[in-house]
mmCIF file of N, CA and C in Angstrom:
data_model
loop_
_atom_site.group_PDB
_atom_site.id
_atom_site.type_symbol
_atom_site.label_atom_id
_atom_site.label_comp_id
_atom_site.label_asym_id
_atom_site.label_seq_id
_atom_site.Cartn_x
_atom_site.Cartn_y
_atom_site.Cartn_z
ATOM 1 N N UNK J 1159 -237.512 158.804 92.828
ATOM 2 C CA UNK J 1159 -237.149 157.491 92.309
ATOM 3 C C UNK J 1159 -238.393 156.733 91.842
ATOM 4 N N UNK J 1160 -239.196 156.713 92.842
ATOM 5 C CA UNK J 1160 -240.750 155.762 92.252
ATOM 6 C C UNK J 1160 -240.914 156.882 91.011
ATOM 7 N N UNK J 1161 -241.030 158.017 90.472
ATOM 8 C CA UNK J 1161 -241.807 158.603 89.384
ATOM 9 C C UNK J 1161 -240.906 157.966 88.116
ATOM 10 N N UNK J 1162 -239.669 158.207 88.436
ATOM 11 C CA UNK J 1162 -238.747 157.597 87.799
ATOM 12 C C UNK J 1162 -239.239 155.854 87.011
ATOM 13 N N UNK J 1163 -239.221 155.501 87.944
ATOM 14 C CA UNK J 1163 -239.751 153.847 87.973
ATOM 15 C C UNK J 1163 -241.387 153.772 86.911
ATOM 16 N N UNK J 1164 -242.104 154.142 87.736
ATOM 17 C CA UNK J 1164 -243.256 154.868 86.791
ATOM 18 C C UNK J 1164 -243.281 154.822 85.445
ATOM 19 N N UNK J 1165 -242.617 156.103 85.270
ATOM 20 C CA UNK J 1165 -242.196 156.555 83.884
ATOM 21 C C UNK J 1165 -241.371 155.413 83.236
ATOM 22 N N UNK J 1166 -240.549 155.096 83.189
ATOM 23 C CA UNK J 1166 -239.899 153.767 82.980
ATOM 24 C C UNK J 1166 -240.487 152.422 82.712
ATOM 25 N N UNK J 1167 -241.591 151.963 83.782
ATOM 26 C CA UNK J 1167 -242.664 150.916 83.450
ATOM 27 C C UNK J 1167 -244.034 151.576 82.508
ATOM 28 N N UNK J 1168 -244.083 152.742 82.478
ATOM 29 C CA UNK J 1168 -245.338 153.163 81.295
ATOM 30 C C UNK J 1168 -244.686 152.974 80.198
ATOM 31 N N UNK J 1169 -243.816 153.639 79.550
ATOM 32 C CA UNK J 1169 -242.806 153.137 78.201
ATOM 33 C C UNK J 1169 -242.477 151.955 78.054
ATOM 34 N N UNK J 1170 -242.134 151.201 78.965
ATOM 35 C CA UNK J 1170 -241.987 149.927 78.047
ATOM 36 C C UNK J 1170 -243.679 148.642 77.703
ATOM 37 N N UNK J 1171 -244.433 149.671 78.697
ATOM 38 C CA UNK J 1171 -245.799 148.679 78.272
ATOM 39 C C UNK J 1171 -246.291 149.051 76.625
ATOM 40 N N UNK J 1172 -245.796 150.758 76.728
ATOM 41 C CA UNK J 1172 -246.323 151.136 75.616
ATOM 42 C C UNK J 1172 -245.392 150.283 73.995
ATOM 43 N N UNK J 1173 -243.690 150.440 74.678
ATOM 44 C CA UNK J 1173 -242.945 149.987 73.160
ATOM 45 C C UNK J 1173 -242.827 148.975 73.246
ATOM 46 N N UNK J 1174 -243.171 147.506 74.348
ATOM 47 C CA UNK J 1174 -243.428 146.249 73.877
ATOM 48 C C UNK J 1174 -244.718 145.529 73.838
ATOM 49 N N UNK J 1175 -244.990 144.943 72.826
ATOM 50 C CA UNK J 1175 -246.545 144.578 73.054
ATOM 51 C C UNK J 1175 -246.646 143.507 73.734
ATOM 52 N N UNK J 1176 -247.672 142.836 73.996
ATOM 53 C CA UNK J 1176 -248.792 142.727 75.072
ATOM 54 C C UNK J 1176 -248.145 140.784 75.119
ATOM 55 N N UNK J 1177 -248.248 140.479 73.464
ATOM 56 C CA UNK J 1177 -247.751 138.970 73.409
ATOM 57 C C UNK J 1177 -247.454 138.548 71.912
ATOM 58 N N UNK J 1178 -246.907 138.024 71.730
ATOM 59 C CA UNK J 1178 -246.105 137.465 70.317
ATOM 60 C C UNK J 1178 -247.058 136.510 70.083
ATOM 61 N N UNK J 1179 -246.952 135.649 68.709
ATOM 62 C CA UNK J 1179 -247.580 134.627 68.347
ATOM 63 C C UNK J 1179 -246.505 134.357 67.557
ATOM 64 N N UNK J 1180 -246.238 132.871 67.868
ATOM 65 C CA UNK J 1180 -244.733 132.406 66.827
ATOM 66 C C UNK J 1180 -245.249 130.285 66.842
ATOM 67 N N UNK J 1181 -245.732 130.417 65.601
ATOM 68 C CA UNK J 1181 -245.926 129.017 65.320
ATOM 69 C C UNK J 1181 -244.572 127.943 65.488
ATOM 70 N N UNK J 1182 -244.875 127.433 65.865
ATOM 71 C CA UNK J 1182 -243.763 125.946 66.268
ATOM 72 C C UNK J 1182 -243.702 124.889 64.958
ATOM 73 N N UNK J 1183 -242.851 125.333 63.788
ATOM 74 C CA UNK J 1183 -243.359 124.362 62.772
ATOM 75 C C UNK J 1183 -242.575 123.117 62.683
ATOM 76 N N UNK J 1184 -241.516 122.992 63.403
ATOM 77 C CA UNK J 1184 -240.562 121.620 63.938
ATOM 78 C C UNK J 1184 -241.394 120.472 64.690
ATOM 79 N N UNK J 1185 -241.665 118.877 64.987
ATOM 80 C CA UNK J 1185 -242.173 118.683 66.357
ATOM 81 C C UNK J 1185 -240.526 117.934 66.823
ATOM 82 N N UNK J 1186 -239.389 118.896 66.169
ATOM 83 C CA UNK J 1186 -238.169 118.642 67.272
ATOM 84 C C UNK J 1186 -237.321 119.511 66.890
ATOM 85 N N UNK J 1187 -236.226 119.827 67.492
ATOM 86 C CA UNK J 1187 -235.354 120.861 67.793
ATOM 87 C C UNK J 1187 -235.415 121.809 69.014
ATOM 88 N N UNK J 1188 -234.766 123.295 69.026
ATOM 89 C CA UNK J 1188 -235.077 123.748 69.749
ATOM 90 C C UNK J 1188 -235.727 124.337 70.488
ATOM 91 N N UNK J 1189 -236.135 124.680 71.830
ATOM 92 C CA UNK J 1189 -237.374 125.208 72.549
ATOM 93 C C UNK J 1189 -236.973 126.532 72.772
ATOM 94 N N UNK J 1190 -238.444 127.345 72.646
ATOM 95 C CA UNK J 1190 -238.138 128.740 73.359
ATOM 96 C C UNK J 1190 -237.429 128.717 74.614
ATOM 97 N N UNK J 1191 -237.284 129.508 75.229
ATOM 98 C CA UNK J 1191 -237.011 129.001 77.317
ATOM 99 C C UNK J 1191 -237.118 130.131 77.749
ATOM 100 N N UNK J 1192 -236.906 131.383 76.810
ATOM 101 C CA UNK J 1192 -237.255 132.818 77.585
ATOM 102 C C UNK J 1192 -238.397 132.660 78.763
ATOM 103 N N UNK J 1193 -238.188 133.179 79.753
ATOM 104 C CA UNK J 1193 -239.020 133.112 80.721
ATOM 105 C C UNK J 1193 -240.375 133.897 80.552
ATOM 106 N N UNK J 1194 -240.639 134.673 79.678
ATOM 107 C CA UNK J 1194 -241.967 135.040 79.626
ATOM 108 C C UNK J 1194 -243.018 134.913 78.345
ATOM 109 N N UNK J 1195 -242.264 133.602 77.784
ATOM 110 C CA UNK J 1195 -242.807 132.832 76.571
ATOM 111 C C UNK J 1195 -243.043 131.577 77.315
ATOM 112 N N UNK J 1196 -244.630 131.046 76.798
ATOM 113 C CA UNK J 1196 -245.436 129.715 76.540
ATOM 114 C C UNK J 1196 -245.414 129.016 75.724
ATOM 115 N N UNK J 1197 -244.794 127.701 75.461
ATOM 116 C CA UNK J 1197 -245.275 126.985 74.375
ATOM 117 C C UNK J 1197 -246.028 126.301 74.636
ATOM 118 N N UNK J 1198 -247.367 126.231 73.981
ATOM 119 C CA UNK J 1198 -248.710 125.213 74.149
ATOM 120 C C UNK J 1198 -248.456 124.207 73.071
ATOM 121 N N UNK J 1199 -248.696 123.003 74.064
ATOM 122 C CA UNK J 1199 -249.078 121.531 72.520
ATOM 123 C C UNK J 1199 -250.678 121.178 72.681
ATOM 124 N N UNK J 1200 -250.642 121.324 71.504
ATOM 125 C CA UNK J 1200 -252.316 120.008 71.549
ATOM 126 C C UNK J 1200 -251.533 119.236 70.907
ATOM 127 N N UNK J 1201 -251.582 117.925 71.942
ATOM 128 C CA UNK J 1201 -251.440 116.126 70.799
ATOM 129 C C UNK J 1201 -252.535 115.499 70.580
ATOM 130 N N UNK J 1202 -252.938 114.675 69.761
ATOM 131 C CA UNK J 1202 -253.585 113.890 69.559
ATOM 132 C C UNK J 1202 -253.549 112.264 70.046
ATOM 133 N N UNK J 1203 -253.935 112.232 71.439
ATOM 134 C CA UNK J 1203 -253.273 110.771 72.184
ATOM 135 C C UNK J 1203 -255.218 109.626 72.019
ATOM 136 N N UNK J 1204 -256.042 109.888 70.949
ATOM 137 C CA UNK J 1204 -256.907 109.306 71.013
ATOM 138 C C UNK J 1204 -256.601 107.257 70.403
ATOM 139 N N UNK J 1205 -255.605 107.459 69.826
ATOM 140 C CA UNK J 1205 -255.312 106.269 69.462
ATOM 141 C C UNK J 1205 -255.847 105.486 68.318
ATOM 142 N N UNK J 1206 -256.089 104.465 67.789
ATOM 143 C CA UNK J 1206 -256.360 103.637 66.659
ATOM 144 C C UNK J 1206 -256.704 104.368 65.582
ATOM 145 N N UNK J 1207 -255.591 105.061 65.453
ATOM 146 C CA UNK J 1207 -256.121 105.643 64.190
ATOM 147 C C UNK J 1207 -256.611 106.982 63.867
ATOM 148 N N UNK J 1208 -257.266 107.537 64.608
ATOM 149 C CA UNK J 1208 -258.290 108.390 64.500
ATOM 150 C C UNK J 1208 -257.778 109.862 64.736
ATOM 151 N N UNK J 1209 -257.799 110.155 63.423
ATOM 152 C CA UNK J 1209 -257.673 111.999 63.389
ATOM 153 C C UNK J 1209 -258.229 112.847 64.188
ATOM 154 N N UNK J 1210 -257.747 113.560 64.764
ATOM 155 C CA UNK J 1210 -258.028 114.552 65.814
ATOM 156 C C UNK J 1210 -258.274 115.904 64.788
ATOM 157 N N UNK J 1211 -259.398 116.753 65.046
ATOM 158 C CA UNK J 1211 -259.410 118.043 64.244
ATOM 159 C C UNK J 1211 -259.675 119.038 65.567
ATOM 160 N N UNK J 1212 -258.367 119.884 65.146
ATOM 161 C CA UNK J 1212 -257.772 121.137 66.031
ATOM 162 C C UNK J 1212 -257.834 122.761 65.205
ATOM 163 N N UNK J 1213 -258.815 123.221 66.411
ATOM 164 C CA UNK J 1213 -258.625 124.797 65.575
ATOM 165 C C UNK J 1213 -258.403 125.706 66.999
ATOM 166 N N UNK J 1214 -257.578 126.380 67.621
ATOM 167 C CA UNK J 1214 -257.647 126.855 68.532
ATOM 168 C C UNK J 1214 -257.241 128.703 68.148
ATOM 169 N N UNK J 1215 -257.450 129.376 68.970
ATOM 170 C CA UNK J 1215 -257.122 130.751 68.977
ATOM 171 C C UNK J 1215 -257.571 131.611 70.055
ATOM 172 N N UNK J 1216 -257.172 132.699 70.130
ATOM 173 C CA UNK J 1216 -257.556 134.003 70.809
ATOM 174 C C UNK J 1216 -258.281 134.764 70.595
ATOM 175 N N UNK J 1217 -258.525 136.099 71.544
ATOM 176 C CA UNK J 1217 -259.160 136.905 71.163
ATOM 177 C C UNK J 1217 -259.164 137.619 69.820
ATOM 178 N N UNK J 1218 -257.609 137.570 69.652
ATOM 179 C CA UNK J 1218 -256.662 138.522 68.337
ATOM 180 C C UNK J 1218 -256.068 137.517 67.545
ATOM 181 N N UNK J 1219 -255.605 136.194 67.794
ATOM 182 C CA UNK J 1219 -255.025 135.560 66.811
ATOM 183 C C UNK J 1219 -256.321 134.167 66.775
ATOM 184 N N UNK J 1220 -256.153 134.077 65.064
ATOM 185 C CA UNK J 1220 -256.408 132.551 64.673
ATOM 186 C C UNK J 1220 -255.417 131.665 64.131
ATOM 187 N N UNK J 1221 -254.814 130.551 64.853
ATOM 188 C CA UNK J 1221 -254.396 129.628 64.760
ATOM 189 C C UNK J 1221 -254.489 128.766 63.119
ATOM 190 N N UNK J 1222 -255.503 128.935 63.347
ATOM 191 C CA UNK J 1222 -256.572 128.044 62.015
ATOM 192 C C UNK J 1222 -256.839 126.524 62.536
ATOM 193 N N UNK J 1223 -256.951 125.768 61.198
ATOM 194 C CA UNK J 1223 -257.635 124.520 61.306
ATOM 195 C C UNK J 1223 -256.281 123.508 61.121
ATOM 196 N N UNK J 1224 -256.250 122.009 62.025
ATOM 197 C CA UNK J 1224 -255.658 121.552 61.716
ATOM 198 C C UNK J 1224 -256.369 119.961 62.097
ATOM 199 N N UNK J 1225 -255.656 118.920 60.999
ATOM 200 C CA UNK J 1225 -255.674 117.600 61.215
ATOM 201 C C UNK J 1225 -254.842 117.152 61.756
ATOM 202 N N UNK J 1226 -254.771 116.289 63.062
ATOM 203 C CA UNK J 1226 -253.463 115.295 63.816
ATOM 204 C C UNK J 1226 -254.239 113.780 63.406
ATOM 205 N N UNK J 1227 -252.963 113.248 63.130
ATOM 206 C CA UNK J 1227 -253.126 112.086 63.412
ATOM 207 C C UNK J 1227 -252.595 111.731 64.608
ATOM 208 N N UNK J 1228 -252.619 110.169 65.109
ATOM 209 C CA UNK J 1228 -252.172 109.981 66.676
ATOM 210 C C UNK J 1228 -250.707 110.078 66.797
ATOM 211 N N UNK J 1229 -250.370 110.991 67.769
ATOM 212 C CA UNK J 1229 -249.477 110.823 68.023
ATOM 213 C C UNK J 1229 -248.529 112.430 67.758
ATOM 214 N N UNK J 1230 -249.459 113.135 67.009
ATOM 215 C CA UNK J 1230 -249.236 114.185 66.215
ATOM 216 C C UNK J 1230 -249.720 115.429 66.942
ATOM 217 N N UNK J 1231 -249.053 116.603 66.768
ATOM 218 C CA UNK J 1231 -249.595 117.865 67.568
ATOM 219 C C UNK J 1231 -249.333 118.999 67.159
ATOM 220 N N UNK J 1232 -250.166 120.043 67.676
ATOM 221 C CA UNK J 1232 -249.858 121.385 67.264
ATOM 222 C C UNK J 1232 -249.471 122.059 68.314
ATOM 223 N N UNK J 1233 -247.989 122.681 68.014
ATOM 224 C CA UNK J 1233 -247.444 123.952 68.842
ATOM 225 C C UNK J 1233 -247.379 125.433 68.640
ATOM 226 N N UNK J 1234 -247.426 126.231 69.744
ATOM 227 C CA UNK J 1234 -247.284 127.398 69.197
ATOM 228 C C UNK J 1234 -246.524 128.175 70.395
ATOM 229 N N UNK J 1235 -245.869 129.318 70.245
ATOM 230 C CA UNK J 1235 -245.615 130.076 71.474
ATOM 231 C C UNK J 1235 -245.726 131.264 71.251
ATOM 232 N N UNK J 1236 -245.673 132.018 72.577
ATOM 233 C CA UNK J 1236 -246.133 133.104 72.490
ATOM 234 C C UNK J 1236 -245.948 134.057 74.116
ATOM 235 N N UNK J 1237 -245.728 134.954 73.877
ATOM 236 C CA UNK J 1237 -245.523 135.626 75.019
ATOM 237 C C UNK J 1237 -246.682 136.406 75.499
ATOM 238 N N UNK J 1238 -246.456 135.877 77.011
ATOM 239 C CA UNK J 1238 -247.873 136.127 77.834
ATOM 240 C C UNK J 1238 -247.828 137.692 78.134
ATOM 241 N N UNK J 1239 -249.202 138.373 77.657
ATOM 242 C CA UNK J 1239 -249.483 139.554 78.273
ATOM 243 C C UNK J 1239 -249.274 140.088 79.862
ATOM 244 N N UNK J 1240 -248.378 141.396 79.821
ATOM 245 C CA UNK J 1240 -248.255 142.242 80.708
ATOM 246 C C UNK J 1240 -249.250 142.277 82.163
ATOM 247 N N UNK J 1241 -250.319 141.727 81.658
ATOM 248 C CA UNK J 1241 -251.621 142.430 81.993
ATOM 249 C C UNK J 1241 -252.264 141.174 82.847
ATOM 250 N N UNK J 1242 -251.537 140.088 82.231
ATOM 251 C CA UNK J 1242 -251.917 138.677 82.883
ATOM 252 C C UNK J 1242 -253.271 138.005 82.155
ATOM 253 N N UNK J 1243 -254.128 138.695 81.167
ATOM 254 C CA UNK J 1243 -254.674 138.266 80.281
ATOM 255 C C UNK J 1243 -255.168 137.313 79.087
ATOM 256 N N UNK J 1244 -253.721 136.659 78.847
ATOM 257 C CA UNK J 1244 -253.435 135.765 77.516
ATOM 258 C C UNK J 1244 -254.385 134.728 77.836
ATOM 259 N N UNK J 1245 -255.378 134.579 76.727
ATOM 260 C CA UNK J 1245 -256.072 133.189 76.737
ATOM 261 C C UNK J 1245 -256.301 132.434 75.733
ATOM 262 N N UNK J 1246 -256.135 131.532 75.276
ATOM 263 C CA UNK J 1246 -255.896 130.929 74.164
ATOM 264 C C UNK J 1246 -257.115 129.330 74.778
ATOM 265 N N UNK J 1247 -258.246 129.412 73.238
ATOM 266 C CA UNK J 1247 -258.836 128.230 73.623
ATOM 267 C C UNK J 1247 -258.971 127.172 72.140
ATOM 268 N N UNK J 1248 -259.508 126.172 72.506
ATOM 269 C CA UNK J 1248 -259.392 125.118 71.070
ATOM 270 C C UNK J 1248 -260.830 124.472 71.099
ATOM 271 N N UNK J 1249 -261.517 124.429 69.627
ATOM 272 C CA UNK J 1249 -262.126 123.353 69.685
ATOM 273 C C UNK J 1249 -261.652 122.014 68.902
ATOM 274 N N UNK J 1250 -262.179 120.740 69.528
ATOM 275 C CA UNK J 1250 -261.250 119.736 68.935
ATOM 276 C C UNK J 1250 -262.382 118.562 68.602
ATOM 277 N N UNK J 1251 -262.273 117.542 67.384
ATOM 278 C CA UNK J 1251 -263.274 116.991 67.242
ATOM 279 C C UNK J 1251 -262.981 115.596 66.560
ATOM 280 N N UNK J 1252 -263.197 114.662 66.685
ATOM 281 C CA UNK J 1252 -263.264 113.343 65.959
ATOM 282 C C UNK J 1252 -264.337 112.227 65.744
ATOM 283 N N UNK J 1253 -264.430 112.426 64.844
ATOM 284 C CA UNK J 1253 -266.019 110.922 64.400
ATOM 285 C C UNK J 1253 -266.946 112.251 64.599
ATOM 286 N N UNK J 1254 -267.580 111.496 65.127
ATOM 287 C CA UNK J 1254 -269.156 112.573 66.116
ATOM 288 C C UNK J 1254 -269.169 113.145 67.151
ATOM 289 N N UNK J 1255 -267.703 113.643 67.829
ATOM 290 C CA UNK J 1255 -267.390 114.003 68.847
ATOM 291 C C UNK J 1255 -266.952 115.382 68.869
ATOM 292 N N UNK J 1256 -267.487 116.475 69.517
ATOM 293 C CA UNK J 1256 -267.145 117.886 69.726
ATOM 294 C C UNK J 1256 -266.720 118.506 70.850
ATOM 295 N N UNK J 1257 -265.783 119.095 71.310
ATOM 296 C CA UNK J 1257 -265.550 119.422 72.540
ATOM 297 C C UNK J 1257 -264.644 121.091 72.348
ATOM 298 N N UNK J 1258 -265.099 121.612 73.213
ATOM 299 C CA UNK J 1258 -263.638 123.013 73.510
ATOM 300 C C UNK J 1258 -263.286 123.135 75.141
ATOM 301 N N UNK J 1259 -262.015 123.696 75.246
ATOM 302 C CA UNK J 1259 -261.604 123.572 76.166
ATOM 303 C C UNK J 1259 -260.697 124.807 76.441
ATOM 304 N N UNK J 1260 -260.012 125.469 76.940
ATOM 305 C CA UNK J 1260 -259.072 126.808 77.772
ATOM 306 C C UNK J 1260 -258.050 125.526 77.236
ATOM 307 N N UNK J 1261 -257.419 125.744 76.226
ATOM 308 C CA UNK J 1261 -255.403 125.339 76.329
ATOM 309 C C UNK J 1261 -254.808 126.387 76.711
ATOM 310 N N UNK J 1262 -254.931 127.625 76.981
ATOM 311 C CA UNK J 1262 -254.075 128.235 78.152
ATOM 312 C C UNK J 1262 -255.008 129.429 78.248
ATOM 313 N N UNK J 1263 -254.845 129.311 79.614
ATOM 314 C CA UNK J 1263 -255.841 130.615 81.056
ATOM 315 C C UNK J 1263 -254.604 131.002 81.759
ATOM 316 N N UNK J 1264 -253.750 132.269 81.535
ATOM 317 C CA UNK J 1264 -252.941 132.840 82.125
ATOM 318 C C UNK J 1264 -253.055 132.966 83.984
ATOM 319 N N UNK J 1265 -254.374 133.240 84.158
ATOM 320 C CA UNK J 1265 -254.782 132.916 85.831
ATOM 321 C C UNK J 1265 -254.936 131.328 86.291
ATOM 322 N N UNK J 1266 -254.743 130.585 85.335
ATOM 323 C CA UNK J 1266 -254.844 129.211 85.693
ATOM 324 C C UNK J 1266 -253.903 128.681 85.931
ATOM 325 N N UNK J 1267 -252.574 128.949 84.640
ATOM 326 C CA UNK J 1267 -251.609 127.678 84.117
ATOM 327 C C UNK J 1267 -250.525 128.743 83.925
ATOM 328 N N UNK J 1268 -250.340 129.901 84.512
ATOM 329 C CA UNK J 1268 -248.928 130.621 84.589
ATOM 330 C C UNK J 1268 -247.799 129.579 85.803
ATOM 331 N N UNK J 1269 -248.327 129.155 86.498
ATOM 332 C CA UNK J 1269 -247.729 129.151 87.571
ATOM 333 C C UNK J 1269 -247.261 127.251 87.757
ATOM 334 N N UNK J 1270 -248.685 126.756 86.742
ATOM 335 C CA UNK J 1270 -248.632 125.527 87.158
ATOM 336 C C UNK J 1270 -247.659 124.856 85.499
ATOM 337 N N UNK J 1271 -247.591 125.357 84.537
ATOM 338 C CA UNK J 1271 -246.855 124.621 83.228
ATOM 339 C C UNK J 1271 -245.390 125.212 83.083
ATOM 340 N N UNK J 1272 -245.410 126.299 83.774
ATOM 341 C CA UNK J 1272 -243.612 126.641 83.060
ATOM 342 C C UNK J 1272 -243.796 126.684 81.487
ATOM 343 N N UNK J 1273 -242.584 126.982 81.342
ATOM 344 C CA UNK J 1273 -242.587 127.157 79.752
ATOM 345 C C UNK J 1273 -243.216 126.417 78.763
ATOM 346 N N UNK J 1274 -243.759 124.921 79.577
ATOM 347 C CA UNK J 1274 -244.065 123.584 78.746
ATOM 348 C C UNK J 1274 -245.482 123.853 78.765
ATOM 349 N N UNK J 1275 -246.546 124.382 77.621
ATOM 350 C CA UNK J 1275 -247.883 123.828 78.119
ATOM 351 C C UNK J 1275 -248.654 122.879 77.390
ATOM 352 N N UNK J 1276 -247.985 121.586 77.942
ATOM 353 C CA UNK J 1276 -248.668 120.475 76.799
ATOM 354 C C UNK J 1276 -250.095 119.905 77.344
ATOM 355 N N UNK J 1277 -250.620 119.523 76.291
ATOM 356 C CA UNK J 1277 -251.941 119.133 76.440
ATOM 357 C C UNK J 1277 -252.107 118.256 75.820
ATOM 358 N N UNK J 1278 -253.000 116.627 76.288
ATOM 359 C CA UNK J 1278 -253.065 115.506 75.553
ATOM 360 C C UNK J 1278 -254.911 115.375 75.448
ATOM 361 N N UNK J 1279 -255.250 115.107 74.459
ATOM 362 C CA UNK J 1279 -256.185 114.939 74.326
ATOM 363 C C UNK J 1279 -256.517 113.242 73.902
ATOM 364 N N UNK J 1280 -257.527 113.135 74.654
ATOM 365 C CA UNK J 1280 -257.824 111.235 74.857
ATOM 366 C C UNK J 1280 -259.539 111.134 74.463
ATOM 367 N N UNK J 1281 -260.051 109.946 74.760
ATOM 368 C CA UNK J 1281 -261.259 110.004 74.359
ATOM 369 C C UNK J 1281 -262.339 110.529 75.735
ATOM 370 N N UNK J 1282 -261.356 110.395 76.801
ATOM 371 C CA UNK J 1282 -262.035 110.435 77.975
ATOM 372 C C UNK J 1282 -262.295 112.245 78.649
ATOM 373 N N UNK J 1283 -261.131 112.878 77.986
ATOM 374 C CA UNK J 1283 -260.901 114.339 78.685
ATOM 375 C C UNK J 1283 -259.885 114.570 77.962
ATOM 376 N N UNK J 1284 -259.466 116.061 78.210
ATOM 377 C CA UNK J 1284 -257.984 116.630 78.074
ATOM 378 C C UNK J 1284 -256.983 116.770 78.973
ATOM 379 N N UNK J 1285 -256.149 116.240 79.135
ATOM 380 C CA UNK J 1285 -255.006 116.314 80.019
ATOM 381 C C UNK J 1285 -253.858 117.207 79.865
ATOM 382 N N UNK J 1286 -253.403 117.685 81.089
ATOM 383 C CA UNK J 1286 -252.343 118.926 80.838
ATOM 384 C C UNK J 1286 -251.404 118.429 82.043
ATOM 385 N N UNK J 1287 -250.175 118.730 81.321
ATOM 386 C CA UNK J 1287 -248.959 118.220 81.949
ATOM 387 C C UNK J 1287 -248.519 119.702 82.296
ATOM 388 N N UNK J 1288 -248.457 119.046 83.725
ATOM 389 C CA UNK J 1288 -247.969 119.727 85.029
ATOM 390 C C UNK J 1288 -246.771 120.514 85.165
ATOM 391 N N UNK J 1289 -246.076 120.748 84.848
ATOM 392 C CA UNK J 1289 -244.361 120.727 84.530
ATOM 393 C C UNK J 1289 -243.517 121.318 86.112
ATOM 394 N N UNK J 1290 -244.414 122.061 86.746
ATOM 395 C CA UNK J 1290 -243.673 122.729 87.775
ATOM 396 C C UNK J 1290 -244.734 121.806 89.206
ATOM 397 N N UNK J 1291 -246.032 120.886 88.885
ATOM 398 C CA UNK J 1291 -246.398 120.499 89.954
ATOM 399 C C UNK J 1291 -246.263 119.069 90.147
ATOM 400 N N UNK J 1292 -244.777 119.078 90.003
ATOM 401 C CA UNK J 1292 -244.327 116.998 89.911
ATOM 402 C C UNK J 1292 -244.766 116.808 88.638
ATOM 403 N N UNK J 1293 -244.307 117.253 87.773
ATOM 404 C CA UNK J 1293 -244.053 116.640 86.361
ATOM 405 C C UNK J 1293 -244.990 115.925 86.218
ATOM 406 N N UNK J 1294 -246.572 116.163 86.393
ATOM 407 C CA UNK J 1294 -247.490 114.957 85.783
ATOM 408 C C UNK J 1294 -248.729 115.011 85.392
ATOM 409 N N UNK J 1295 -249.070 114.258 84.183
ATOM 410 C CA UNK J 1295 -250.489 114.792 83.610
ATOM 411 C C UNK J 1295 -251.711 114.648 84.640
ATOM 412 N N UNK J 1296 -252.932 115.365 84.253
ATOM 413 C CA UNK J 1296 -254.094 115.655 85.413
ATOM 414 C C UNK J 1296 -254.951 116.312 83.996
ATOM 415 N N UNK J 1297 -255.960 115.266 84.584
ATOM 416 C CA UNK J 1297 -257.193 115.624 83.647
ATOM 417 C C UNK J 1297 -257.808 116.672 84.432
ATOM 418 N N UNK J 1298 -257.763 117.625 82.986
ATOM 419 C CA UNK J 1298 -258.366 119.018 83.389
ATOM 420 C C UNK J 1298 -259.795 119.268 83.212
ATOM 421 N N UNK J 1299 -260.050 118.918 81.685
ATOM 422 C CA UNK J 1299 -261.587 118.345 81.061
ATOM 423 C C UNK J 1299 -262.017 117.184 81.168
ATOM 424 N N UNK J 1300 -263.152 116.695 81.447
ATOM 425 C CA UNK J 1300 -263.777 115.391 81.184
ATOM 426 C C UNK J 1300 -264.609 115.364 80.282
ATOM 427 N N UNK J 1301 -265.011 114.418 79.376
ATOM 428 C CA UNK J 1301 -265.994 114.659 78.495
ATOM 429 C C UNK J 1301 -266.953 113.117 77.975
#
């Protein structure tokens, strides 16, 4: 029975891959919810005005470049590697200001975002909402 099992878990690592990349081009309608899909947000919560510039990606995918204005964000989802691996990071910038940060560390934020992995970015840090630890944002970065 275990060789069985075995054989059974080697084939499907081999015929499904590792993680999807599926851009979020709505900011409403419906959500993924499959349980082994992430959706990450970067918002732009800096306020008066001020464009947020977002480029985030992986090892294997680029995202590309994007402008938020306040209030505005980029989503994406994607299904987390087998392997527990998936890392996805951003750099983000406004005026004279440069920063990067981990928007998702599979050993970090599997356990603590649930399907939701939003992220607010302020002038002070980046904040990531909690979803499975009392629903509440916690500055992750300071800057």
């Amino acid at each position: 029975m275990l060789k069985v099992l075995g054989t059974v878990f080697l084939l499907m690592s081999i015929i499904v891959p590792d993680k999807f990349i599926v851009p979020v081009q709505s900011q409403q309608g419906g959500r993924d919810r499959w349980p082994w899909r992430k959706i990450v947000r970067v918002q732009n919560d800096l306020g008066n005005g001020v464009t947020l510039y977002v480029h985030c990606r992986s090892k294997d995918d680029d995202l590309g470049e994007h402008y938020l204005s306040n209030g505005q964000y980029q989503e994406w989802s994607f299904g987390i590697s087998w392997i527990g691996s998936t890392l996805f990071w951003c750099n983000v910038g406004w005026n004279d200001v440069k920063h990067s940060f981990e928007a998702y560390n599979n050993g970090r934020d599997y356990l603590l975002c649930g399907s939701q992995c939003w992220r607010s970015i302020k002038p002070d840090g980046a904040y990531f909402y909690l979803e499975r630890k009392g629903h509440r944002w916690v500055k992750q970065y300071e800057w």
